[in-house]
């Protein structure tokens, strides 16, 4: 059913349609509206039977989900940023135990300094955890990916993170088609656990595994993710067949077929990039966009196939590996190993800094002209940076960096050129 | 035959008694006991926790007709019972992390409840136990424990208290008693061992949450421990059981002294044994034959620095004072008995 | 639906049984049986812990049969035995010794009430043994010999069975119907008895009767005399005769003021008897102090309660009609009484001498090479055989402490060795278990329970009648008392070991079958040893 809805609200409806048995709620911006929405659905009786639990921390949220999933319940929670880090131990635990929990991550920057706005650093910090990571480009895709995520998680018996950009998607009110309950029920069968805590058939879950078997266990987790490279497209195809639209999958190219320069990105910025590409194409520049929907497992073959025809690849990412540079670009380089392409890493939008079409156009023109440095930071104010570096070189107690920068910048929150 | 004469040679002190009718004997006396923690585990010789866990879980299995699931924190109990490829547990059991046993228990209980509702029942007949050592309960697991309490989740939490982080090599926890030597409170310097004035009494904190049932017990009084587990299983909601389990390795005691030391802990007044409901003490296990704290402390090398030529009589006195205080506070002696 | 369990992370229940932790041990626990102090002490060799075990669960007949395997006279024992078992009872170090004697009496009385009988032996050996003397030793021998299948003839000089039990122990201590019933039970097993027949020559008697062996238990009935200068009017009697005459038609005439000379149990018996016969004064004169008195202290106590008086540190210098001259004594450094020269007069209608008894050894005159010393027949203490082959002896006529229980023990030991001698085999001495000392117990586990006390007749009633002074226990009390037993050194299936093993390495074999260790898993921690209430488990080193 078509609705004019805030992204979070639409996701709450979508999750409710999947009939979760246990929902764990702990507030953190910008996902809070999702769990609030689910709470209201449970309390009003529209989502029933369902245990909605106000837990005492994110660590508890994931832990309660672990217990619930192990006991045969379909379990769900949502978090972001600091919350995701706080539950990091449990995140690894859930995937290590192979529990098909679905979690929404409303992508948000990680402090210090504390910052509630969008970038991908939170989900990226858990990219090695064994969880599958799916990225939504739009609110519609966010809704659709949650329905697919439960099916995917339960088929594989692995947890799935659905990532949607905080505020940009979660708090945007858009037209969304929320699926019909009968269609969701037909698409998503009841949860049938691969292993379950059951007095009639006791098992001990969570053994200590030593050097003699640990590598094998880890390889098996990897094998599961590799098999997901087939499950994901198949589930996306089943979804399209039933619900009539394209959502999810591994990658989606836009005007890539004859592109000489392809920009790779995750999440909502793909939309901005498509408009930028359209403008450049109108000027005859052969550019295209490759959106990655499945970040884990990383679709090496699909990425390589999409990019190998281009001359240059620009990875535009809202993530940053301090001391090295790009995160996603490093993964893309693995996909391209052996191919002679120009590769550029552009770090943008950290902490919610707006990514404008104008900036993107400028950047892409530089890229096409190969004027771009291998690693660049979109719209970074170098004056401030250099002034701070000079300050630190002179004085040992030069004061907190953020304060100094803000003083230099003025009272601007998001810099718009 | 023996209905009139209610005297049974060993009465309620021994595990069983051929003179008692079987239903008055302990669960442990029966060959039908679950042996929920079976042989082949890797606990040290004389491990109090292994004993306490079997005692508690067997009693719970009987009380729930074996409809029971357990969540276990990281620690000695988990490590010695489930090293791949061997598990000693006979019931459905899950180990997640160090600090989340209570939360995992909450999740299991929630799942069971919803699944019961989905099959047309009002509640599940399967019950949940979450368990861990003192480290996993009083320190790193404290947040989840408190959350489970305040939500009144239908979980029985059992803490096996051996008064330190034993599995990692005997480090101090907030349950470590004053003056005890641990690897992080060594017996050196002017104030050897754990400091006085620190530490946490989780049973009393549990009572402050006003949950339906809180109790303490030791492995020396099996009848009492089983009765408490059984009582706990008649109640729905958050329940807490704190069991003192001596650790020969960490306490520096002889492996055969495990039960004797647990007994002395109660008999000195150092470890009050009681039950409470909704924040009020309802029953106290009286001291049978009171002894001074020395008798309990001497057999443990972790207190050796208190004795001898370089001993600390002042610290001993403080420990005795604390025991005296417990006796007063909890009325641990019968009126009219020798103090 | 079988689960598809993830590799390594999820394990099957009970898979730890593959890990045999028994390999960790440096020492292992073993179940032992140790000798309880009561068993070790009993002169009749009763398995006290064993019959208490049955009594504890209310199986009185089983208890009685277990008891009478060794001692056929529990009803008598319960009234006259000095129960030294109780003095060594480990329970005494907790609150008070178990009232073994009281329970024994209860079982004996119950047996009489229920008319439980001894079985005839299954097979007859065809041998015939002579028993001379139907006192406790002789009748005990007769019982055990009969159980072993031998034909037994008891020849008794007196008119009835019982020996000193009848003629030395007063009625108020041992009622005659009880004595008669326990004697009759032996006869009912097929023992031949000839009363009023004194054996004057044992060798001849054996030839005449065609006996294959003989057991002599003629007792010590000849009163020792002391020289007391006495005028004609002085009435001096001996205790043996006095007590014997109590069984006759007319009780002895002792007068109103009776003095008894001597400090043993016989002296006490006479003094108390005198009071019952109506004496206004019964005074015991004894040359040393109360502590040195051979009589058992409880008997002294009872006598004092009944109004018997005692003059310690006194001897009789002279007797005249109606009065005695008493000399005061003091104890020297060695504890021997020495005259002080201080004299006093004591009025007395009669003096009864209770100065000990001698054995009538005349029947042994014609036995070659027989060793007699200090007026008693020497025997091999292991076999009770005299130096004459086939001739055994026991009771007061051999060197030993003189009481009924010791005599009964002699009868049993002799019977077993007579049986072996008749079969031409040597009995190896039975290996005894190591003692079950108090230190090996864990007393915590026993319920708090002080000893029950037997009822006693009111004092007034006691001194005027010959009714039994000490009543027995009721069933409730007897059961209570039996259950105070700690079962020292012998498993009584309390399940402690089964419960306290952290490794679940004790196997329960079922009621009556105790337990076994599963050495595949036992780590040798020793908790079972520490928590066994009765010390029936020990650690022994492993061969490492």
Short mmCIF file of C-alpha atoms in Angstrom, two decimals, chain A residues 4-411:
data_model
loop_
_atom_site.label_atom_id
_atom_site.label_comp_id
_atom_site.label_asym_id
_atom_site.label_seq_id
_atom_site.Cartn_x
_atom_site.Cartn_y
_atom_site.Cartn_z
CA UNK A 4 3.58 9.07 2.51
CA UNK A 5 5.75 8.01 5.39
CA UNK A 6 8.88 8.80 7.29
CA UNK A 7 11.56 6.25 6.45
CA UNK A 8 11.74 4.89 10.02
CA UNK A 9 8.03 4.47 10.19
CA UNK A 10 7.91 2.59 6.91
CA UNK A 11 10.67 0.28 8.11
CA UNK A 12 8.76 -0.36 11.32
CA UNK A 13 5.74 -1.38 9.30
CA UNK A 14 7.88 -3.61 7.11
CA UNK A 15 9.49 -5.33 10.07
CA UNK A 16 6.10 -5.84 11.68
CA UNK A 17 4.88 -7.51 8.49
CA UNK A 18 7.65 -10.06 8.93
CA UNK A 19 6.04 -11.16 12.21
CA UNK A 20 9.01 -10.91 14.55
CA UNK A 21 8.52 -12.79 17.84
CA UNK A 22 10.89 -10.68 19.88
CA UNK A 23 11.85 -7.04 19.36
CA UNK A 24 14.56 -5.47 21.51
CA UNK A 25 14.41 -1.72 21.85
CA UNK A 26 17.10 0.63 23.01
CA UNK A 27 17.02 4.24 21.90
CA UNK A 28 19.78 5.89 19.88
CA UNK A 29 19.47 8.54 17.24
CA UNK A 30 18.70 8.14 14.42
CA UNK A 31 17.03 4.69 14.62
CA UNK A 32 14.78 5.40 17.59
CA UNK A 33 11.67 6.04 15.53
CA UNK A 34 11.88 2.52 14.17
CA UNK A 35 11.68 0.84 17.56
CA UNK A 36 9.14 3.39 18.73
CA UNK A 37 6.98 2.48 15.77
CA UNK A 38 7.26 -1.19 16.53
CA UNK A 39 6.53 -0.56 20.19
CA UNK A 40 3.29 1.12 19.32
CA UNK A 41 2.31 -1.68 16.95
CA UNK A 42 2.89 -4.26 19.70
CA UNK A 43 1.20 -2.33 22.43
CA UNK A 44 -1.88 -1.65 20.34
CA UNK A 45 -2.13 -5.33 19.51
CA UNK A 46 -1.61 -4.88 15.78
CA UNK A 47 1.63 -6.82 16.01
CA UNK A 48 0.82 -9.86 18.10
CA UNK A 49 2.03 -12.08 19.57
CA UNK A 50 5.33 -10.28 19.96
CA UNK A 51 7.48 -9.56 22.98
CA UNK A 52 8.67 -5.95 22.86
CA UNK A 53 11.45 -5.59 25.40
CA UNK A 54 12.85 -2.28 26.63
CA UNK A 55 16.40 -3.38 27.24
CA UNK A 56 18.99 -1.56 29.30
CA UNK A 57 21.69 -1.12 26.64
CA UNK A 58 22.54 -2.11 23.11
CA UNK A 59 24.70 -4.89 24.45
CA UNK A 60 21.58 -6.21 26.13
CA UNK A 61 19.58 -5.65 22.96
CA UNK A 62 21.77 -7.96 20.91
CA UNK A 63 22.12 -10.41 23.82
CA UNK A 64 18.39 -10.70 24.28
CA UNK A 65 18.07 -11.22 20.55
CA UNK A 66 20.67 -13.98 20.75
CA UNK A 67 18.77 -15.76 23.47
CA UNK A 68 15.48 -15.36 21.68
CA UNK A 69 16.82 -16.55 18.34
CA UNK A 70 18.52 -19.56 19.92
CA UNK A 71 15.22 -20.51 21.51
CA UNK A 72 13.50 -20.52 18.12
CA UNK A 73 12.09 -16.99 17.89
CA UNK A 74 12.37 -14.55 15.00
CA UNK A 75 14.34 -11.73 16.62
CA UNK A 76 14.94 -8.13 15.58
CA UNK A 77 16.63 -5.01 16.83
CA UNK A 78 17.96 -1.68 15.52
CA UNK A 79 20.89 0.51 16.40
CA UNK A 80 23.53 2.91 15.13
CA UNK A 81 26.98 4.28 15.80
CA UNK A 82 27.90 4.11 19.51
CA UNK A 83 25.22 1.54 20.10
CA UNK A 84 26.61 -0.77 17.45
CA UNK A 85 30.04 -0.52 19.03
CA UNK A 86 28.62 -1.12 22.49
CA UNK A 87 27.13 -4.37 21.28
CA UNK A 88 30.18 -5.30 19.19
CA UNK A 89 31.03 -8.32 21.32
CA UNK A 90 27.51 -9.62 20.91
CA UNK A 91 27.49 -8.85 17.19
CA UNK A 92 30.41 -11.19 16.68
CA UNK A 93 28.80 -13.67 19.02
CA UNK A 94 25.56 -13.77 17.01
CA UNK A 95 27.29 -14.52 13.76
CA UNK A 96 29.69 -16.93 15.41
CA UNK A 97 26.72 -18.89 16.71
CA UNK A 98 24.94 -18.65 13.35
CA UNK A 99 21.76 -17.01 14.62
CA UNK A 100 19.51 -15.41 11.94
CA UNK A 101 18.90 -12.10 13.68
CA UNK A 102 17.98 -9.09 11.53
CA UNK A 103 19.16 -5.68 12.63
CA UNK A 104 18.71 -2.25 11.15
CA UNK A 105 21.71 0.01 11.34
CA UNK A 106 20.75 3.62 10.82
CA UNK A 107 24.22 4.59 9.73
CA UNK A 108 25.76 7.27 11.86
CA UNK A 109 29.26 8.53 12.60
CA UNK A 110 31.21 7.23 15.53
CA UNK A 111 32.73 9.51 18.17
CA UNK A 112 34.77 10.95 19.67
CA UNK A 113 33.86 13.62 18.82
CA UNK A 114 30.22 12.75 19.32
CA UNK A 115 28.28 13.23 16.11
CA UNK A 116 24.77 12.09 15.42
CA UNK A 117 24.75 12.53 11.66
CA UNK A 118 25.19 10.10 8.87
CA UNK A 119 28.22 8.30 7.60
CA UNK A 120 29.05 4.60 7.21
CA UNK A 121 31.75 4.28 9.85
CA UNK A 122 29.49 2.30 12.23
CA UNK A 123 28.57 -0.54 9.91
CA UNK A 124 32.06 -0.55 8.45
CA UNK A 125 33.51 -1.23 11.89
CA UNK A 126 31.62 -4.53 11.88
CA UNK A 127 32.36 -5.57 8.33
CA UNK A 128 34.55 -8.48 9.45
CA UNK A 129 32.05 -9.75 12.00
CA UNK A 130 30.43 -12.34 9.77
CA UNK A 131 27.12 -10.47 9.49
CA UNK A 132 25.75 -9.94 6.01
CA UNK A 133 25.48 -6.23 5.18
CA UNK A 134 22.88 -4.87 2.78
CA UNK A 135 22.71 -1.16 1.90
CA UNK A 136 19.51 0.63 0.92
CA UNK A 137 19.60 3.38 -1.68
CA UNK A 138 16.09 4.63 -0.97
CA UNK A 139 13.39 4.35 1.65
CA UNK A 140 11.55 1.93 -0.64
CA UNK A 141 14.60 -0.22 -0.86
CA UNK A 142 15.01 -0.02 2.92
CA UNK A 143 11.49 -1.40 3.34
CA UNK A 144 12.07 -4.14 0.76
CA UNK A 145 15.48 -5.14 2.08
CA UNK A 146 14.06 -5.90 5.53
CA UNK A 147 11.60 -8.37 4.07
CA UNK A 148 14.36 -9.99 2.04
CA UNK A 149 16.74 -9.92 5.02
CA UNK A 150 14.64 -12.21 7.21
CA UNK A 151 14.34 -14.73 4.42
CA UNK A 152 18.05 -14.53 3.64
CA UNK A 153 19.10 -14.77 7.29
CA UNK A 154 16.92 -17.78 8.00
CA UNK A 155 17.92 -19.63 4.84
CA UNK A 156 21.59 -19.25 5.66
CA UNK A 157 21.28 -19.24 9.43
CA UNK A 158 23.42 -16.09 9.61
CA UNK A 159 22.52 -12.62 10.90
CA UNK A 160 21.86 -9.75 8.48
CA UNK A 161 22.42 -6.03 8.94
CA UNK A 162 20.23 -3.74 6.84
CA UNK A 163 21.96 -0.38 6.54
CA UNK A 164 20.10 2.82 5.82
CA UNK A 165 21.57 6.31 6.04
CA UNK A 166 20.69 8.01 9.29
CA UNK A 167 18.47 11.07 8.98
CA UNK A 168 18.86 11.16 5.21
CA UNK A 169 16.67 8.10 4.84
CA UNK A 170 15.33 7.47 8.31
CA UNK A 171 13.85 10.92 8.78
CA UNK A 172 12.89 11.70 5.21
CA UNK A 173 9.21 11.55 4.43
CA UNK A 174 8.72 9.92 1.04
CA UNK A 175 6.24 7.94 -0.89
CA UNK A 176 6.71 4.32 -0.05
CA UNK A 177 4.85 1.20 -1.08
CA UNK A 178 4.46 -0.89 2.06
CA UNK A 179 3.82 -4.52 1.04
CA UNK A 180 0.56 -6.35 1.75
CA UNK A 181 0.57 -8.81 4.67
CA UNK A 182 -0.59 -11.71 2.52
CA UNK A 183 2.24 -11.13 0.07
CA UNK A 184 4.80 -10.98 2.84
CA UNK A 185 3.40 -14.14 4.45
CA UNK A 186 3.62 -15.92 1.13
CA UNK A 187 7.16 -14.73 0.56
CA UNK A 188 8.49 -15.28 4.09
CA UNK A 189 7.64 -18.63 5.74
CA UNK A 190 7.61 -19.05 9.55
CA UNK A 191 11.04 -19.35 11.14
CA UNK A 192 12.39 -22.88 11.13
CA UNK A 193 15.61 -22.89 13.12
CA UNK A 194 18.65 -24.83 12.08
CA UNK A 195 19.47 -25.41 15.73
CA UNK A 196 17.28 -24.64 18.72
CA UNK A 197 17.25 -24.89 22.49
CA UNK A 198 14.59 -27.52 23.10
CA UNK A 199 14.17 -29.73 26.17
CA UNK A 200 13.00 -32.53 23.90
CA UNK A 201 16.32 -32.55 22.03
CA UNK A 202 19.03 -30.97 24.20
CA UNK A 203 22.22 -29.53 22.77
CA UNK A 204 25.02 -27.41 24.17
CA UNK A 205 25.47 -24.27 22.07
CA UNK A 206 28.58 -22.12 22.34
CA UNK A 207 31.41 -24.54 23.01
CA UNK A 208 34.99 -23.45 23.42
CA UNK A 209 36.82 -24.34 20.23
CA UNK A 210 40.59 -24.46 20.32
CA UNK A 211 43.32 -24.32 17.69
CA UNK A 212 42.42 -27.75 16.41
CA UNK A 213 39.11 -26.67 14.91
CA UNK A 214 38.81 -22.89 15.06
CA UNK A 215 40.12 -22.21 11.57
CA UNK A 216 37.63 -24.65 10.13
CA UNK A 217 34.78 -22.98 11.96
CA UNK A 218 35.80 -19.59 10.62
CA UNK A 219 36.18 -20.92 7.12
CA UNK A 220 32.67 -22.35 7.32
CA UNK A 221 31.34 -18.89 8.17
CA UNK A 222 33.14 -17.56 5.14
CA UNK A 223 31.72 -20.36 3.01
CA UNK A 224 28.26 -19.38 4.16
CA UNK A 225 28.78 -15.82 3.04
CA UNK A 226 30.13 -17.00 -0.27
CA UNK A 227 27.01 -19.10 -0.78
CA UNK A 228 25.01 -15.95 -0.08
CA UNK A 229 26.33 -14.60 -3.36
CA UNK A 230 23.81 -16.96 -4.92
CA UNK A 231 21.04 -16.60 -2.34
CA UNK A 232 20.94 -12.83 -2.54
CA UNK A 233 20.23 -12.51 -6.25
CA UNK A 234 17.78 -15.38 -6.12
CA UNK A 235 15.85 -13.84 -3.26
CA UNK A 236 15.87 -10.48 -5.02
CA UNK A 237 14.45 -12.15 -8.11
CA UNK A 238 11.74 -13.89 -6.06
CA UNK A 239 10.94 -10.57 -4.47
CA UNK A 240 10.64 -8.88 -7.85
CA UNK A 241 8.40 -11.64 -9.10
CA UNK A 242 6.02 -11.27 -6.19
CA UNK A 243 6.15 -7.58 -5.40
CA UNK A 244 6.82 -6.20 -8.91
CA UNK A 245 9.89 -4.08 -8.33
CA UNK A 246 13.65 -4.34 -8.31
CA UNK A 247 15.18 -4.21 -4.85
CA UNK A 248 18.33 -5.60 -3.34
CA UNK A 249 20.58 -7.96 -5.23
CA UNK A 250 24.35 -7.69 -5.28
CA UNK A 251 25.07 -4.61 -7.39
CA UNK A 252 23.12 -2.26 -9.67
CA UNK A 253 24.75 -0.34 -12.46
CA UNK A 254 23.45 2.98 -13.87
CA UNK A 255 24.67 3.99 -17.31
CA UNK A 256 27.75 1.82 -16.86
CA UNK A 257 27.68 -0.08 -20.11
CA UNK A 258 29.81 2.35 -22.10
CA UNK A 259 31.15 4.38 -19.24
CA UNK A 260 34.81 5.26 -19.21
CA UNK A 261 34.62 6.45 -15.64
CA UNK A 262 32.47 4.65 -13.07
CA UNK A 263 31.74 5.90 -9.60
CA UNK A 264 31.17 3.22 -6.99
CA UNK A 265 29.11 4.03 -3.90
CA UNK A 266 26.85 2.66 -1.19
CA UNK A 267 23.58 3.96 0.17
CA UNK A 268 21.59 7.12 -0.44
CA UNK A 269 24.42 9.04 -2.16
CA UNK A 270 23.82 6.79 -5.18
CA UNK A 271 20.72 8.86 -5.87
CA UNK A 272 22.71 12.11 -5.87
CA UNK A 273 25.34 10.48 -8.04
CA UNK A 274 22.77 9.39 -10.61
CA UNK A 275 21.62 12.98 -11.06
CA UNK A 276 25.22 14.15 -11.32
CA UNK A 277 25.93 11.49 -13.93
CA UNK A 278 22.87 12.53 -15.91
CA UNK A 279 24.14 16.11 -15.97
CA UNK A 280 27.64 15.08 -17.04
CA UNK A 281 26.33 12.71 -19.66
CA UNK A 282 24.39 15.60 -21.10
CA UNK A 283 27.81 17.24 -21.54
CA UNK A 284 29.09 14.13 -23.24
CA UNK A 285 31.10 12.78 -20.36
CA UNK A 286 30.95 8.99 -20.32
CA UNK A 287 30.36 8.34 -16.66
CA UNK A 288 28.28 5.79 -14.84
CA UNK A 289 27.42 4.75 -11.26
CA UNK A 290 27.78 1.33 -9.72
CA UNK A 291 25.73 0.94 -6.54
CA UNK A 292 26.70 -1.90 -4.25
CA UNK A 293 23.68 -3.33 -2.37
CA UNK A 294 25.42 -6.33 -0.84
CA UNK A 295 28.56 -5.12 0.88
CA UNK A 296 29.04 -8.36 2.75
CA UNK A 297 29.47 -10.77 1.14
CA UNK A 298 31.49 -8.51 -1.13
CA UNK A 299 30.47 -9.41 -4.69
CA UNK A 300 33.95 -9.57 -6.18
CA UNK A 301 32.90 -11.13 -9.47
CA UNK A 302 29.93 -8.83 -10.02
CA UNK A 303 31.98 -5.74 -9.23
CA UNK A 304 34.79 -6.83 -11.48
CA UNK A 305 32.40 -7.58 -14.30
CA UNK A 306 30.76 -4.18 -13.95
CA UNK A 307 33.99 -2.23 -13.79
CA UNK A 308 36.43 -4.00 -16.00
CA UNK A 309 35.31 -2.18 -19.12
CA UNK A 310 36.03 1.27 -17.67
CA UNK A 311 39.26 3.23 -17.74
CA UNK A 312 38.94 4.63 -14.32
CA UNK A 313 37.07 3.89 -11.13
CA UNK A 314 36.21 6.40 -8.45
CA UNK A 315 35.10 4.98 -5.15
CA UNK A 316 33.07 7.56 -3.32
CA UNK A 317 32.68 6.44 0.29
CA UNK A 318 31.28 7.77 3.55
CA UNK A 319 33.85 5.74 5.41
CA UNK A 320 37.44 6.30 6.30
CA UNK A 321 40.24 4.10 7.53
CA UNK A 322 42.41 6.34 9.71
CA UNK A 323 46.06 5.86 8.82
CA UNK A 324 45.32 4.28 5.44
CA UNK A 325 42.53 5.93 3.52
CA UNK A 326 39.56 4.19 1.94
CA UNK A 327 37.58 1.24 3.27
CA UNK A 328 35.29 0.32 0.40
CA UNK A 329 37.93 1.31 -2.13
CA UNK A 330 40.29 -1.25 -0.65
CA UNK A 331 37.65 -3.96 -1.21
CA UNK A 332 37.04 -2.68 -4.75
CA UNK A 333 40.74 -2.85 -5.50
CA UNK A 334 40.66 -6.56 -4.58
CA UNK A 335 37.91 -7.05 -7.14
CA UNK A 336 40.01 -5.27 -9.74
CA UNK A 337 43.33 -6.90 -9.03
CA UNK A 338 45.30 -7.46 -12.15
CA UNK A 339 43.31 -4.95 -14.17
CA UNK A 340 45.06 -1.79 -15.36
CA UNK A 341 42.64 0.93 -14.28
CA UNK A 342 43.07 4.31 -12.72
CA UNK A 343 41.65 4.11 -9.23
CA UNK A 344 40.61 7.01 -7.04
CA UNK A 345 39.38 7.05 -3.48
CA UNK A 346 37.15 9.95 -2.49
CA UNK A 347 36.18 10.16 1.17
CA UNK A 348 33.05 12.27 1.55
CA UNK A 349 30.20 13.14 3.87
CA UNK A 350 31.82 12.12 7.14
CA UNK A 351 29.74 13.09 10.15
CA UNK A 352 26.86 14.18 7.91
CA UNK A 353 28.67 16.78 5.81
CA UNK A 354 26.40 17.38 2.82
CA UNK A 355 27.47 15.91 -0.51
CA UNK A 356 26.25 18.33 -3.16
CA UNK A 357 25.82 17.80 -6.84
CA UNK A 358 28.12 20.71 -7.51
CA UNK A 359 30.91 19.16 -5.49
CA UNK A 360 30.36 15.83 -7.13
CA UNK A 361 30.50 17.37 -10.58
CA UNK A 362 33.72 19.17 -9.82
CA UNK A 363 35.22 16.02 -8.39
CA UNK A 364 34.17 13.88 -11.36
CA UNK A 365 35.53 16.33 -13.89
CA UNK A 366 38.82 16.19 -12.07
CA UNK A 367 38.64 12.43 -12.10
CA UNK A 368 37.89 12.22 -15.79
CA UNK A 369 40.89 14.47 -16.39
CA UNK A 370 42.94 12.32 -14.07
CA UNK A 371 43.66 15.41 -12.04
CA UNK A 372 42.49 13.71 -8.87
CA UNK A 373 44.94 12.56 -6.26
CA UNK A 374 44.65 8.86 -5.41
CA UNK A 375 43.07 9.77 -2.07
CA UNK A 376 40.98 12.89 -1.71
CA UNK A 377 38.57 14.27 0.83
CA UNK A 378 35.55 15.93 -0.71
CA UNK A 379 35.07 19.51 0.46
CA UNK A 380 37.74 19.34 3.14
CA UNK A 381 38.67 22.83 4.42
CA UNK A 382 42.42 22.67 4.13
CA UNK A 383 42.94 26.08 5.69
CA UNK A 384 41.54 24.95 8.99
CA UNK A 385 43.47 21.74 8.88
CA UNK A 386 46.77 23.44 8.14
CA UNK A 387 46.21 26.08 10.77
CA UNK A 388 45.55 23.41 13.39
CA UNK A 389 48.58 21.40 12.36
CA UNK A 390 50.75 24.51 12.68
CA UNK A 391 49.20 25.26 16.07
CA UNK A 392 49.98 21.76 17.31
CA UNK A 393 53.53 21.98 16.04
CA UNK A 394 54.14 25.10 18.10
CA UNK A 395 52.34 24.45 21.33
CA UNK A 396 52.11 21.20 23.20
CA UNK A 397 48.88 22.01 24.96
CA UNK A 398 47.12 23.36 21.96
CA UNK A 399 43.64 22.54 23.22
CA UNK A 400 40.94 20.22 21.93
CA UNK A 401 41.01 19.92 18.15
CA UNK A 402 37.31 20.13 17.61
CA UNK A 403 36.99 23.30 19.61
CA UNK A 404 39.81 24.92 17.74
CA UNK A 405 38.32 24.02 14.40
CA UNK A 406 34.89 25.22 15.33
CA UNK A 407 36.34 28.47 16.44
CA UNK A 408 38.00 28.77 13.08
CA UNK A 409 34.94 27.73 11.18
CA UNK A 410 32.38 29.77 13.04
CA UNK A 411 29.03 28.39 14.04
#
